[in-house]
Short mmCIF file of C-alpha atoms in Angstrom, two decimals:
data_model
loop_
_atom_site.label_atom_id
_atom_site.label_comp_id
_atom_site.label_asym_id
_atom_site.label_seq_id
_atom_site.Cartn_x
_atom_site.Cartn_y
_atom_site.Cartn_z
CA MET A 191 -17.31 -2.56 -33.95
CA THR A 192 -18.35 0.26 -31.64
CA THR A 193 -18.60 -2.11 -28.70
CA ARG A 194 -14.96 -3.18 -29.12
CA GLN A 195 -13.47 0.29 -29.54
CA PRO A 196 -13.67 1.37 -25.87
CA LYS A 197 -12.02 -1.90 -24.85
CA VAL A 198 -9.14 -1.26 -27.27
CA HIS A 199 -8.73 2.30 -25.95
CA THR A 200 -8.79 0.97 -22.38
CA GLN A 201 -6.10 -1.58 -23.20
CA LEU A 202 -3.95 1.05 -24.89
CA GLY A 203 -4.48 3.38 -21.93
CA ARG A 204 -3.39 0.69 -19.51
CA ALA A 205 -0.29 -0.06 -21.57
CA ALA A 206 0.59 3.64 -21.62
CA VAL A 207 0.12 3.93 -17.84
CA GLN A 208 2.21 0.79 -17.24
CA ASN A 209 5.00 2.09 -19.46
CA PHE A 210 4.85 5.59 -17.94
CA ALA A 211 4.92 4.35 -14.34
CA ALA A 212 7.84 2.02 -14.93
CA ARG A 213 9.84 4.69 -16.79
CA ILE A 214 9.15 7.41 -14.24
CA PHE A 215 10.29 5.16 -11.39
CA LEU A 216 13.50 4.37 -13.26
CA ALA A 217 14.06 8.11 -13.92
CA ASN A 218 13.45 8.66 -10.20
CA ASP A 219 16.17 6.13 -9.41
CA ARG A 220 18.52 7.83 -11.87
CA ILE A 221 18.40 10.85 -9.53
CA ASN A 222 19.54 8.63 -6.64
CA GLN A 223 22.37 7.29 -8.77
CA ILE A 224 23.51 10.81 -9.73
CA LEU A 225 23.53 11.92 -6.10
CA ILE A 226 25.64 8.96 -4.98
CA GLU A 227 28.00 9.39 -7.97
CA HIS A 228 28.70 13.00 -7.02
CA LEU A 229 28.74 12.83 -3.22
CA ASP A 230 32.09 13.33 -1.59
CA PRO A 231 33.00 9.91 -0.13
CA ALA A 232 33.78 11.58 3.21
CA ALA A 233 30.09 12.50 3.51
CA TRP A 234 28.88 8.91 3.09
CA GLY A 235 28.94 8.21 6.82
CA THR A 236 30.28 4.70 7.09
CA ARG A 237 33.55 6.08 8.52
CA PRO A 238 32.70 8.20 11.58
CA PRO A 239 33.56 10.73 12.91
CA THR A 240 34.40 12.53 9.63
CA ALA A 241 30.79 12.30 8.48
CA LYS A 242 28.92 12.22 11.77
CA PRO A 243 25.63 14.06 11.30
CA PRO A 244 25.03 17.12 13.45
CA GLY A 245 22.49 16.99 16.28
CA LYS A 246 21.13 13.85 17.90
CA ASN A 247 22.98 10.55 17.65
CA ASN A 248 19.96 8.86 16.07
CA VAL A 249 20.09 11.00 12.91
CA ARG A 250 20.65 8.78 9.89
CA THR A 251 23.86 9.09 7.94
CA ILE A 252 23.71 9.45 4.16
CA ALA A 253 24.61 5.76 3.88
CA ALA A 254 21.71 4.89 6.20
CA ILE A 255 19.28 7.02 4.19
CA PHE A 256 20.11 5.32 0.89
CA THR A 257 20.08 1.85 2.43
CA HIS A 258 16.70 2.68 4.00
CA MET A 259 15.32 3.67 0.59
CA HIS A 260 16.50 0.40 -0.92
CA ASN A 261 15.27 -1.72 1.99
CA VAL A 262 11.83 -0.09 1.90
CA ARG A 263 11.57 -0.84 -1.80
CA CYS A 264 12.42 -4.46 -1.03
CA LYS A 265 9.63 -4.49 1.56
CA TRP A 266 7.13 -3.06 -0.95
CA VAL A 267 8.03 -5.79 -3.45
CA ARG A 268 8.00 -8.56 -0.82
CA LEU A 269 4.58 -7.55 0.52
CA THR A 270 2.93 -6.42 -2.73
CA ALA A 271 4.44 -8.69 -5.39
CA PRO A 272 5.94 -11.72 -3.60
CA HIS A 273 6.19 -13.59 -6.92
CA LEU A 274 8.97 -11.19 -8.00
CA LYS A 275 12.54 -11.82 -6.89
CA VAL A 276 13.17 -9.60 -3.89
CA PRO A 277 16.68 -8.10 -3.88
CA PRO A 278 18.82 -8.65 -0.79
CA GLN A 279 18.68 -5.92 1.81
CA LEU A 280 21.62 -3.61 2.44
CA ASN A 281 23.36 -3.15 5.79
CA ARG A 282 23.44 0.55 6.67
CA ALA A 283 26.53 0.20 8.85
CA HIS A 284 28.69 -1.46 6.19
CA CYS A 285 27.20 -0.40 2.84
CA THR A 286 29.55 1.29 0.40
CA PRO A 287 28.39 3.79 -2.23
CA GLN A 288 29.00 1.16 -4.92
CA GLN A 289 26.87 -1.41 -3.07
CA ALA A 290 24.12 1.18 -2.61
CA ARG A 291 24.13 2.06 -6.31
CA ALA A 292 23.92 -1.61 -7.32
CA GLY A 293 21.21 -2.36 -4.76
CA LEU A 294 19.14 0.68 -5.71
CA ALA A 295 19.38 -0.19 -9.41
CA GLU A 296 18.13 -3.71 -8.70
CA SER A 297 15.31 -2.61 -6.39
CA ALA A 298 14.27 0.08 -8.88
CA ALA A 299 13.96 -2.57 -11.59
CA ARG A 300 11.78 -4.77 -9.33
CA CYS A 301 9.61 -1.77 -8.38
CA ALA A 302 9.22 -0.87 -12.06
CA GLU A 303 8.09 -4.47 -12.75
CA MET A 304 5.69 -4.33 -9.81
CA LEU A 305 4.23 -1.02 -10.99
CA ALA A 306 3.82 -2.29 -14.56
CA GLU A 307 1.95 -5.34 -13.29
CA ALA A 308 -0.13 -3.36 -10.83
CA LEU A 309 -1.22 -0.75 -13.34
CA GLY A 310 -1.80 -3.24 -16.13
CA GLY A 311 -5.43 -3.80 -15.20
CA GLY A 312 -7.25 -6.98 -14.29
CA GLY A 313 -5.64 -10.36 -14.47
CA GLY A 314 -2.34 -9.30 -12.92
CA ARG A 315 -0.96 -10.79 -9.76
CA VAL A 316 -0.56 -7.39 -8.09
CA GLU A 317 -3.94 -6.38 -6.75
CA LYS A 318 -3.12 -4.37 -3.59
CA PHE A 319 -0.28 -2.07 -2.61
CA ARG A 320 1.07 -3.05 0.79
CA ARG A 321 3.30 -0.29 2.12
CA ASP A 322 4.01 -2.02 5.42
CA GLY A 323 2.75 -4.89 7.54
CA TRP A 324 0.91 -2.49 9.86
CA ALA A 325 -0.68 -0.34 7.12
CA ARG A 326 -4.01 -1.04 5.46
CA PRO A 327 -3.46 -2.19 1.85
CA TRP A 328 -4.44 0.21 -0.92
CA PRO A 329 -6.04 -0.71 -4.22
CA VAL A 330 -3.41 -0.42 -6.96
CA GLY A 331 -3.43 2.80 -8.91
CA LEU A 332 -1.43 5.93 -9.54
CA GLU A 333 -1.60 6.71 -5.82
CA MET A 334 0.81 3.83 -5.35
CA LEU A 335 3.33 5.44 -7.71
CA CYS A 336 2.85 8.86 -6.07
CA TYR A 337 3.47 7.39 -2.61
CA MET A 338 6.64 5.64 -3.77
CA LEU A 339 8.00 8.77 -5.47
CA SER A 340 7.15 10.99 -2.49
CA HIS A 341 9.01 8.66 -0.13
CA GLU A 342 12.14 8.84 -2.24
CA ALA A 343 11.96 12.60 -2.81
CA HIS A 344 11.65 13.17 0.94
CA HIS A 345 14.81 11.18 1.61
CA ARG A 346 16.73 12.78 -1.27
CA GLY A 347 15.98 16.14 0.31
CA GLN A 348 17.49 14.83 3.54
CA VAL A 349 20.61 13.66 1.67
CA CYS A 350 21.12 17.03 -0.03
CA MET A 351 20.61 18.94 3.21
CA LEU A 352 22.84 16.63 5.25
CA ALA A 353 25.65 16.76 2.67
CA HIS A 354 25.48 20.55 2.83
CA GLN A 355 25.47 20.57 6.66
CA LEU A 356 28.48 18.26 6.72
CA GLY A 357 30.41 20.69 4.51
CA PHE A 358 30.14 18.61 1.32
CA PRO A 359 27.48 20.39 -0.75
CA LEU A 360 26.66 18.86 -4.10
CA PRO A 361 28.02 20.70 -7.14
CA ASN A 362 25.55 23.13 -8.73
CA GLU A 363 25.39 21.09 -11.94
CA VAL A 364 24.16 18.13 -9.85
CA ALA A 365 21.77 20.14 -7.68
CA TYR A 366 20.18 21.62 -10.80
CA GLY A 367 20.70 18.53 -12.97
CA ILE A 368 18.36 16.39 -10.88
CA TRP A 369 15.56 18.66 -12.13
CA ASN A 370 16.39 18.10 -15.80
CA TRP A 371 13.74 15.43 -16.36
CA GLU A 372 14.07 15.58 -20.13
CA LYS A 373 17.67 14.37 -19.80
CA LEU A 374 16.86 11.87 -17.03
CA TRP A 375 13.96 10.47 -19.02
CA LYS A 376 16.14 9.99 -22.10
CA GLU A 377 18.88 8.33 -20.04
CA CYS A 378 16.26 5.81 -18.93
CA GLY A 379 15.27 4.78 -22.46
CA SER A 380 12.68 7.36 -23.54
CA PRO A 381 14.20 9.29 -26.42
CA GLY A 382 11.16 11.55 -26.74
CA GLY A 383 11.22 12.68 -23.14
CA PRO A 384 8.25 13.10 -20.79
CA GLY A 385 4.91 13.33 -22.52
CA TYR A 386 6.09 11.90 -25.83
CA ASP A 387 5.79 8.40 -27.23
CA SER A 388 9.10 6.69 -27.75
#
């Protein structure tokens, strides 16, 4: 009996990590959805010159930032978990906010599946995290989740700053609401919130 107990705890630990990683990535995407929902359409950037970013011409528009986030997710899934259905990429020049929201929701679901498989322990089909074709693959682990979340947070910061610079700052309830993880977590199917079993 004592020899089996650590194995049971390990299996339960893996299941908890899988569940946590998938839920946190979906809560992360909920922030993207909230930002797009509340952005002034004139800030989106698909209709220049009303939303032309200040500075150099190669600065991404808000539309280009969100399509980049989605397209990078698709690349992660394609390279790391090719057995999962890879969502179609979005075109940054023609993508509407509605198309971005739908694409991001789909790519978030695939990334959540990929994370659940990767963090599920041995026997899964996801054994290495491949960020890009040029980058050395990483062993799967929480570092993979941290990298993915950091990438998205970086670009959300760009979106918030760019919207403000363009004269379309996000409402305070949105700017502060994206930090209300208890609410975000619950909206993504975890009634107990972060740190509680649901």
